[in-house]
Amino acid sequence: MISNKKMLVLFGANIFFIVLDRVLKGIASGLDPLYVPDSFFSFVFVKNYNIAFSIPIGGPYLNWVIIAIILLLLYQVFGFYKKDKSRDFFFLLSVIFGALSNLFDRLGSGYVIDYLNIRYFTVFNIADAMIVLGVAFFIFFANTFKLK
């Protein structure tokens, strides 16, 4: 099992980013868009009714699918906790916390609040980044160590 000290650090890192995400969502939803013309980056308020990076998948059953995925990931995270796989535990916990933050938006408002706009990319939030980076690093490290 993962030690209590290591667990606190892993949880703490994820909690920090989720609190930051929630604060930034609150700021974004309460202000007019802050946009600097011709800038690479801007802080905006966008209602995202779809899934990550505005991929057009939505509808009434999306919340149930997201909840089912979160529950499956929670089951896997507890397995990593028992097997002392702290890296895998951290990456999947990041995915879960990011998904929970966006699910909270969906259940409360009917949409996800996105606020980070990068020119030529898309508008997203920290929770989206946690999901994407958590999955990417989980897959990368899983494949890296299988190749050896």
mmCIF file with all atom_site columns, C-alpha atoms in Angstrom:
data_model
loop_
_atom_site.group_PDB
_atom_site.id
_atom_site.type_symbol
_atom_site.label_atom_id
_atom_site.label_alt_id
_atom_site.label_comp_id
_atom_site.label_asym_id
_atom_site.label_entity_id
_atom_site.label_seq_id
_atom_site.pdbx_PDB_ins_code
_atom_site.Cartn_x
_atom_site.Cartn_y
_atom_site.Cartn_z
_atom_site.occupancy
_atom_site.B_iso_or_equiv
_atom_site.pdbx_formal_charge
_atom_site.auth_seq_id
_atom_site.auth_comp_id
_atom_site.auth_asym_id
_atom_site.auth_atom_id
_atom_site.pdbx_PDB_model_num
ATOM 1   C CA . MET A 1 1   ? 0.000   0.000  0.000   1.00 0.00 ? 1   MET A CA 1
ATOM 2   C CA . ILE A 1 2   ? 1.043   3.580  -0.590  1.00 0.00 ? 2   ILE A CA 1
ATOM 3   C CA . SER A 1 3   ? 2.356   5.248  2.563   1.00 0.00 ? 3   SER A CA 1
ATOM 4   C CA . ASN A 1 4   ? 0.206   7.890  4.241   1.00 0.00 ? 4   ASN A CA 1
ATOM 5   C CA . LYS A 1 5   ? 2.796   10.607 3.589   1.00 0.00 ? 5   LYS A CA 1
ATOM 6   C CA . LYS A 1 6   ? 3.045   9.786  -0.115  1.00 0.00 ? 6   LYS A CA 1
ATOM 7   C CA . MET A 1 7   ? -0.747  9.570  -0.346  1.00 0.00 ? 7   MET A CA 1
ATOM 8   C CA . LEU A 1 8   ? -1.113  13.051 1.176   1.00 0.00 ? 8   LEU A CA 1
ATOM 9   C CA . VAL A 1 9   ? 1.329   14.489 -1.347  1.00 0.00 ? 9   VAL A CA 1
ATOM 10  C CA . LEU A 1 10  ? -0.432  12.800 -4.290  1.00 0.00 ? 10  LEU A CA 1
ATOM 11  C CA . PHE A 1 11  ? -3.876  13.886 -3.096  1.00 0.00 ? 11  PHE A CA 1
ATOM 12  C CA . GLY A 1 12  ? -2.586  17.356 -2.220  1.00 0.00 ? 12  GLY A CA 1
ATOM 13  C CA . ALA A 1 13  ? -1.202  17.951 -5.713  1.00 0.00 ? 13  ALA A CA 1
ATOM 14  C CA . ASN A 1 14  ? -4.514  16.976 -7.291  1.00 0.00 ? 14  ASN A CA 1
ATOM 15  C CA . ILE A 1 15  ? -6.532  18.992 -4.772  1.00 0.00 ? 15  ILE A CA 1
ATOM 16  C CA . PHE A 1 16  ? -4.398  22.058 -5.512  1.00 0.00 ? 16  PHE A CA 1
ATOM 17  C CA . PHE A 1 17  ? -5.150  21.910 -9.236  1.00 0.00 ? 17  PHE A CA 1
ATOM 18  C CA . ILE A 1 18  ? -8.859  21.238 -8.728  1.00 0.00 ? 18  ILE A CA 1
ATOM 19  C CA . VAL A 1 19  ? -9.199  24.157 -6.303  1.00 0.00 ? 19  VAL A CA 1
ATOM 20  C CA . LEU A 1 20  ? -7.351  26.348 -8.816  1.00 0.00 ? 20  LEU A CA 1
ATOM 21  C CA . ASP A 1 21  ? -9.694  25.112 -11.555 1.00 0.00 ? 21  ASP A CA 1
ATOM 22  C CA . ARG A 1 22  ? -12.803 25.857 -9.465  1.00 0.00 ? 22  ARG A CA 1
ATOM 23  C CA . VAL A 1 23  ? -11.529 29.353 -8.566  1.00 0.00 ? 23  VAL A CA 1
ATOM 24  C CA . LEU A 1 24  ? -10.724 30.161 -12.196 1.00 0.00 ? 24  LEU A CA 1
ATOM 25  C CA . LYS A 1 25  ? -14.143 28.859 -13.291 1.00 0.00 ? 25  LYS A CA 1
ATOM 26  C CA . GLY A 1 26  ? -15.743 31.171 -10.743 1.00 0.00 ? 26  GLY A CA 1
ATOM 27  C CA . ILE A 1 27  ? -13.756 34.137 -12.002 1.00 0.00 ? 27  ILE A CA 1
ATOM 28  C CA . ALA A 1 28  ? -14.429 33.308 -15.646 1.00 0.00 ? 28  ALA A CA 1
ATOM 29  C CA . SER A 1 29  ? -18.173 32.885 -15.169 1.00 0.00 ? 29  SER A CA 1
ATOM 30  C CA . GLY A 1 30  ? -18.510 36.171 -13.283 1.00 0.00 ? 30  GLY A CA 1
ATOM 31  C CA . LEU A 1 31  ? -16.660 38.458 -15.652 1.00 0.00 ? 31  LEU A CA 1
ATOM 32  C CA . ASP A 1 32  ? -16.853 39.593 -19.214 1.00 0.00 ? 32  ASP A CA 1
ATOM 33  C CA . PRO A 1 33  ? -14.269 37.870 -21.377 1.00 0.00 ? 33  PRO A CA 1
ATOM 34  C CA . LEU A 1 34  ? -10.783 39.219 -20.907 1.00 0.00 ? 34  LEU A CA 1
ATOM 35  C CA . TYR A 1 35  ? -9.402  39.178 -24.406 1.00 0.00 ? 35  TYR A CA 1
ATOM 36  C CA . VAL A 1 36  ? -6.350  40.871 -25.827 1.00 0.00 ? 36  VAL A CA 1
ATOM 37  C CA . PRO A 1 37  ? -6.519  41.092 -29.642 1.00 0.00 ? 37  PRO A CA 1
ATOM 38  C CA . ASP A 1 38  ? -3.701  39.326 -31.445 1.00 0.00 ? 38  ASP A CA 1
ATOM 39  C CA . SER A 1 39  ? -2.585  37.611 -28.263 1.00 0.00 ? 39  SER A CA 1
ATOM 40  C CA . PHE A 1 40  ? -1.515  33.988 -28.143 1.00 0.00 ? 40  PHE A CA 1
ATOM 41  C CA . PHE A 1 41  ? -3.380  33.422 -24.879 1.00 0.00 ? 41  PHE A CA 1
ATOM 42  C CA . SER A 1 42  ? -6.578  34.855 -23.433 1.00 0.00 ? 42  SER A CA 1
ATOM 43  C CA . PHE A 1 43  ? -8.823  34.241 -20.439 1.00 0.00 ? 43  PHE A CA 1
ATOM 44  C CA . VAL A 1 44  ? -12.432 33.867 -21.604 1.00 0.00 ? 44  VAL A CA 1
ATOM 45  C CA . PHE A 1 45  ? -15.773 32.469 -20.485 1.00 0.00 ? 45  PHE A CA 1
ATOM 46  C CA . VAL A 1 46  ? -17.123 29.716 -22.718 1.00 0.00 ? 46  VAL A CA 1
ATOM 47  C CA . LYS A 1 47  ? -20.057 27.406 -22.061 1.00 0.00 ? 47  LYS A CA 1
ATOM 48  C CA . ASN A 1 48  ? -19.042 23.965 -23.302 1.00 0.00 ? 48  ASN A CA 1
ATOM 49  C CA . TYR A 1 49  ? -22.049 21.682 -23.747 1.00 0.00 ? 49  TYR A CA 1
ATOM 50  C CA . ASN A 1 50  ? -19.892 18.943 -25.309 1.00 0.00 ? 50  ASN A CA 1
ATOM 51  C CA . ILE A 1 51  ? -17.013 16.828 -24.007 1.00 0.00 ? 51  ILE A CA 1
ATOM 52  C CA . ALA A 1 52  ? -13.317 17.726 -23.810 1.00 0.00 ? 52  ALA A CA 1
ATOM 53  C CA . PHE A 1 53  ? -12.010 20.238 -26.326 1.00 0.00 ? 53  PHE A CA 1
ATOM 54  C CA . SER A 1 54  ? -15.596 20.840 -27.523 1.00 0.00 ? 54  SER A CA 1
ATOM 55  C CA . ILE A 1 55  ? -15.842 17.497 -29.317 1.00 0.00 ? 55  ILE A CA 1
ATOM 56  C CA . PRO A 1 56  ? -19.537 17.415 -30.275 1.00 0.00 ? 56  PRO A CA 1
ATOM 57  C CA . ILE A 1 57  ? -20.707 14.560 -28.076 1.00 0.00 ? 57  ILE A CA 1
ATOM 58  C CA . GLY A 1 58  ? -23.410 15.537 -25.636 1.00 0.00 ? 58  GLY A CA 1
ATOM 59  C CA . GLY A 1 59  ? -26.942 14.762 -24.708 1.00 0.00 ? 59  GLY A CA 1
ATOM 60  C CA . PRO A 1 60  ? -28.871 13.622 -21.667 1.00 0.00 ? 60  PRO A CA 1
ATOM 61  C CA . TYR A 1 61  ? -26.992 10.355 -21.189 1.00 0.00 ? 61  TYR A CA 1
ATOM 62  C CA . LEU A 1 62  ? -23.512 11.881 -21.202 1.00 0.00 ? 62  LEU A CA 1
ATOM 63  C CA . ASN A 1 63  ? -23.571 12.491 -17.435 1.00 0.00 ? 63  ASN A CA 1
ATOM 64  C CA . TRP A 1 64  ? -24.393 8.832  -16.778 1.00 0.00 ? 64  TRP A CA 1
ATOM 65  C CA . VAL A 1 65  ? -21.551 7.684  -19.021 1.00 0.00 ? 65  VAL A CA 1
ATOM 66  C CA . ILE A 1 66  ? -19.147 10.044 -17.244 1.00 0.00 ? 66  ILE A CA 1
ATOM 67  C CA . ILE A 1 67  ? -20.286 8.790  -13.816 1.00 0.00 ? 67  ILE A CA 1
ATOM 68  C CA . ALA A 1 68  ? -19.800 5.167  -14.916 1.00 0.00 ? 68  ALA A CA 1
ATOM 69  C CA . ILE A 1 69  ? -16.299 5.932  -16.193 1.00 0.00 ? 69  ILE A CA 1
ATOM 70  C CA . ILE A 1 70  ? -15.401 7.710  -12.939 1.00 0.00 ? 70  ILE A CA 1
ATOM 71  C CA . LEU A 1 71  ? -16.611 4.714  -10.908 1.00 0.00 ? 71  LEU A CA 1
ATOM 72  C CA . LEU A 1 72  ? -14.552 2.307  -13.029 1.00 0.00 ? 72  LEU A CA 1
ATOM 73  C CA . LEU A 1 73  ? -11.486 4.514  -12.634 1.00 0.00 ? 73  LEU A CA 1
ATOM 74  C CA . LEU A 1 74  ? -12.042 4.694  -8.858  1.00 0.00 ? 74  LEU A CA 1
ATOM 75  C CA . TYR A 1 75  ? -12.040 0.902  -8.714  1.00 0.00 ? 75  TYR A CA 1
ATOM 76  C CA . GLN A 1 76  ? -8.736  0.850  -10.631 1.00 0.00 ? 76  GLN A CA 1
ATOM 77  C CA . VAL A 1 77  ? -7.215  3.578  -8.434  1.00 0.00 ? 77  VAL A CA 1
ATOM 78  C CA . PHE A 1 78  ? -7.932  1.563  -5.286  1.00 0.00 ? 78  PHE A CA 1
ATOM 79  C CA . GLY A 1 79  ? -6.123  -1.355 -6.915  1.00 0.00 ? 79  GLY A CA 1
ATOM 80  C CA . PHE A 1 80  ? -3.088  0.856  -7.555  1.00 0.00 ? 80  PHE A CA 1
ATOM 81  C CA . TYR A 1 81  ? -3.236  2.045  -3.956  1.00 0.00 ? 81  TYR A CA 1
ATOM 82  C CA . LYS A 1 82  ? -3.161  -1.520 -2.631  1.00 0.00 ? 82  LYS A CA 1
ATOM 83  C CA . LYS A 1 83  ? -0.340  -2.517 -5.004  1.00 0.00 ? 83  LYS A CA 1
ATOM 84  C CA . ASP A 1 84  ? 1.771   0.559  -4.096  1.00 0.00 ? 84  ASP A CA 1
ATOM 85  C CA . LYS A 1 85  ? 1.781   1.863  -7.662  1.00 0.00 ? 85  LYS A CA 1
ATOM 86  C CA . SER A 1 86  ? 1.978   5.535  -6.721  1.00 0.00 ? 86  SER A CA 1
ATOM 87  C CA . ARG A 1 87  ? 2.723   6.837  -10.223 1.00 0.00 ? 87  ARG A CA 1
ATOM 88  C CA . ASP A 1 88  ? -0.306  5.087  -11.744 1.00 0.00 ? 88  ASP A CA 1
ATOM 89  C CA . PHE A 1 89  ? -2.359  6.093  -8.704  1.00 0.00 ? 89  PHE A CA 1
ATOM 90  C CA . PHE A 1 90  ? -1.438  9.762  -9.224  1.00 0.00 ? 90  PHE A CA 1
ATOM 91  C CA . PHE A 1 91  ? -2.150  9.813  -12.966 1.00 0.00 ? 91  PHE A CA 1
ATOM 92  C CA . LEU A 1 92  ? -5.557  8.153  -12.693 1.00 0.00 ? 92  LEU A CA 1
ATOM 93  C CA . LEU A 1 93  ? -6.439  10.257 -9.670  1.00 0.00 ? 93  LEU A CA 1
ATOM 94  C CA . SER A 1 94  ? -5.730  13.327 -11.821 1.00 0.00 ? 94  SER A CA 1
ATOM 95  C CA . VAL A 1 95  ? -8.147  12.005 -14.433 1.00 0.00 ? 95  VAL A CA 1
ATOM 96  C CA . ILE A 1 96  ? -10.801 11.355 -11.779 1.00 0.00 ? 96  ILE A CA 1
ATOM 97  C CA . PHE A 1 97  ? -10.468 14.760 -10.117 1.00 0.00 ? 97  PHE A CA 1
ATOM 98  C CA . GLY A 1 98  ? -10.565 16.519 -13.493 1.00 0.00 ? 98  GLY A CA 1
ATOM 99  C CA . ALA A 1 99  ? -13.639 14.560 -14.540 1.00 0.00 ? 99  ALA A CA 1
ATOM 100 C CA . LEU A 1 100 ? -15.338 15.297 -11.217 1.00 0.00 ? 100 LEU A CA 1
ATOM 101 C CA . SER A 1 101 ? -14.729 19.034 -11.564 1.00 0.00 ? 101 SER A CA 1
ATOM 102 C CA . ASN A 1 102 ? -16.265 19.074 -15.034 1.00 0.00 ? 102 ASN A CA 1
ATOM 103 C CA . LEU A 1 103 ? -19.118 16.786 -13.933 1.00 0.00 ? 103 LEU A CA 1
ATOM 104 C CA . PHE A 1 104 ? -19.875 19.198 -11.097 1.00 0.00 ? 104 PHE A CA 1
ATOM 105 C CA . ASP A 1 105 ? -20.271 21.949 -13.731 1.00 0.00 ? 105 ASP A CA 1
ATOM 106 C CA . ARG A 1 106 ? -22.494 19.777 -15.919 1.00 0.00 ? 106 ARG A CA 1
ATOM 107 C CA . LEU A 1 107 ? -24.781 18.793 -13.062 1.00 0.00 ? 107 LEU A CA 1
ATOM 108 C CA . GLY A 1 108 ? -24.997 22.339 -11.690 1.00 0.00 ? 108 GLY A CA 1
ATOM 109 C CA . SER A 1 109 ? -25.159 24.390 -14.880 1.00 0.00 ? 109 SER A CA 1
ATOM 110 C CA . GLY A 1 110 ? -25.745 21.995 -17.745 1.00 0.00 ? 110 GLY A CA 1
ATOM 111 C CA . TYR A 1 111 ? -22.382 22.870 -19.294 1.00 0.00 ? 111 TYR A CA 1
ATOM 112 C CA . VAL A 1 112 ? -18.672 22.921 -18.459 1.00 0.00 ? 112 VAL A CA 1
ATOM 113 C CA . ILE A 1 113 ? -16.999 26.277 -17.912 1.00 0.00 ? 113 ILE A CA 1
ATOM 114 C CA . ASP A 1 114 ? -13.922 26.617 -20.118 1.00 0.00 ? 114 ASP A CA 1
ATOM 115 C CA . TYR A 1 115 ? -11.645 29.624 -19.752 1.00 0.00 ? 115 TYR A CA 1
ATOM 116 C CA . LEU A 1 116 ? -8.148  29.108 -21.189 1.00 0.00 ? 116 LEU A CA 1
ATOM 117 C CA . ASN A 1 117 ? -8.029  30.132 -24.824 1.00 0.00 ? 117 ASN A CA 1
ATOM 118 C CA . ILE A 1 118 ? -4.874  29.386 -26.785 1.00 0.00 ? 118 ILE A CA 1
ATOM 119 C CA . ARG A 1 119 ? -4.832  30.744 -30.309 1.00 0.00 ? 119 ARG A CA 1
ATOM 120 C CA . TYR A 1 120 ? -5.135  28.103 -33.055 1.00 0.00 ? 120 TYR A CA 1
ATOM 121 C CA . PHE A 1 121 ? -6.103  25.462 -30.476 1.00 0.00 ? 121 PHE A CA 1
ATOM 122 C CA . THR A 1 122 ? -9.263  25.446 -28.405 1.00 0.00 ? 122 THR A CA 1
ATOM 123 C CA . VAL A 1 123 ? -10.741 26.752 -25.185 1.00 0.00 ? 123 VAL A CA 1
ATOM 124 C CA . PHE A 1 124 ? -10.257 24.436 -22.220 1.00 0.00 ? 124 PHE A CA 1
ATOM 125 C CA . ASN A 1 125 ? -9.801  24.417 -18.445 1.00 0.00 ? 125 ASN A CA 1
ATOM 126 C CA . ILE A 1 126 ? -7.365  22.967 -15.928 1.00 0.00 ? 126 ILE A CA 1
ATOM 127 C CA . ALA A 1 127 ? -9.656  19.973 -15.329 1.00 0.00 ? 127 ALA A CA 1
ATOM 128 C CA . ASP A 1 128 ? -9.453  19.144 -19.062 1.00 0.00 ? 128 ASP A CA 1
ATOM 129 C CA . ALA A 1 129 ? -5.669  19.363 -18.870 1.00 0.00 ? 129 ALA A CA 1
ATOM 130 C CA . MET A 1 130 ? -5.632  17.059 -15.837 1.00 0.00 ? 130 MET A CA 1
ATOM 131 C CA . ILE A 1 131 ? -7.696  14.498 -17.730 1.00 0.00 ? 131 ILE A CA 1
ATOM 132 C CA . VAL A 1 132 ? -5.628  14.616 -20.910 1.00 0.00 ? 132 VAL A CA 1
ATOM 133 C CA . LEU A 1 133 ? -2.231  14.704 -19.175 1.00 0.00 ? 133 LEU A CA 1
ATOM 134 C CA . GLY A 1 134 ? -3.248  11.993 -16.704 1.00 0.00 ? 134 GLY A CA 1
ATOM 135 C CA . VAL A 1 135 ? -4.305  9.649  -19.508 1.00 0.00 ? 135 VAL A CA 1
ATOM 136 C CA . ALA A 1 136 ? -1.293  10.524 -21.678 1.00 0.00 ? 136 ALA A CA 1
ATOM 137 C CA . PHE A 1 137 ? 1.255   9.941  -18.908 1.00 0.00 ? 137 PHE A CA 1
ATOM 138 C CA . PHE A 1 138 ? -0.514  6.780  -17.755 1.00 0.00 ? 138 PHE A CA 1
ATOM 139 C CA . ILE A 1 139 ? -0.338  5.331  -21.289 1.00 0.00 ? 139 ILE A CA 1
ATOM 140 C CA . PHE A 1 140 ? 3.221   6.576  -21.865 1.00 0.00 ? 140 PHE A CA 1
ATOM 141 C CA . PHE A 1 141 ? 4.611   5.050  -18.679 1.00 0.00 ? 141 PHE A CA 1
ATOM 142 C CA . ALA A 1 142 ? 2.630   1.835  -19.127 1.00 0.00 ? 142 ALA A CA 1
ATOM 143 C CA . ASN A 1 143 ? 4.090   1.363  -22.617 1.00 0.00 ? 143 ASN A CA 1
ATOM 144 C CA . THR A 1 144 ? 7.586   2.526  -21.702 1.00 0.00 ? 144 THR A CA 1
ATOM 145 C CA . PHE A 1 145 ? 8.039   -0.088 -19.029 1.00 0.00 ? 145 PHE A CA 1
ATOM 146 C CA . LYS A 1 146 ? 6.493   -2.891 -21.108 1.00 0.00 ? 146 LYS A CA 1
ATOM 147 C CA . LEU A 1 147 ? 9.062   -2.319 -23.866 1.00 0.00 ? 147 LEU A CA 1
ATOM 148 C CA . LYS A 1 148 ? 12.026  -3.027 -21.594 1.00 0.00 ? 148 LYS A CA 1
#
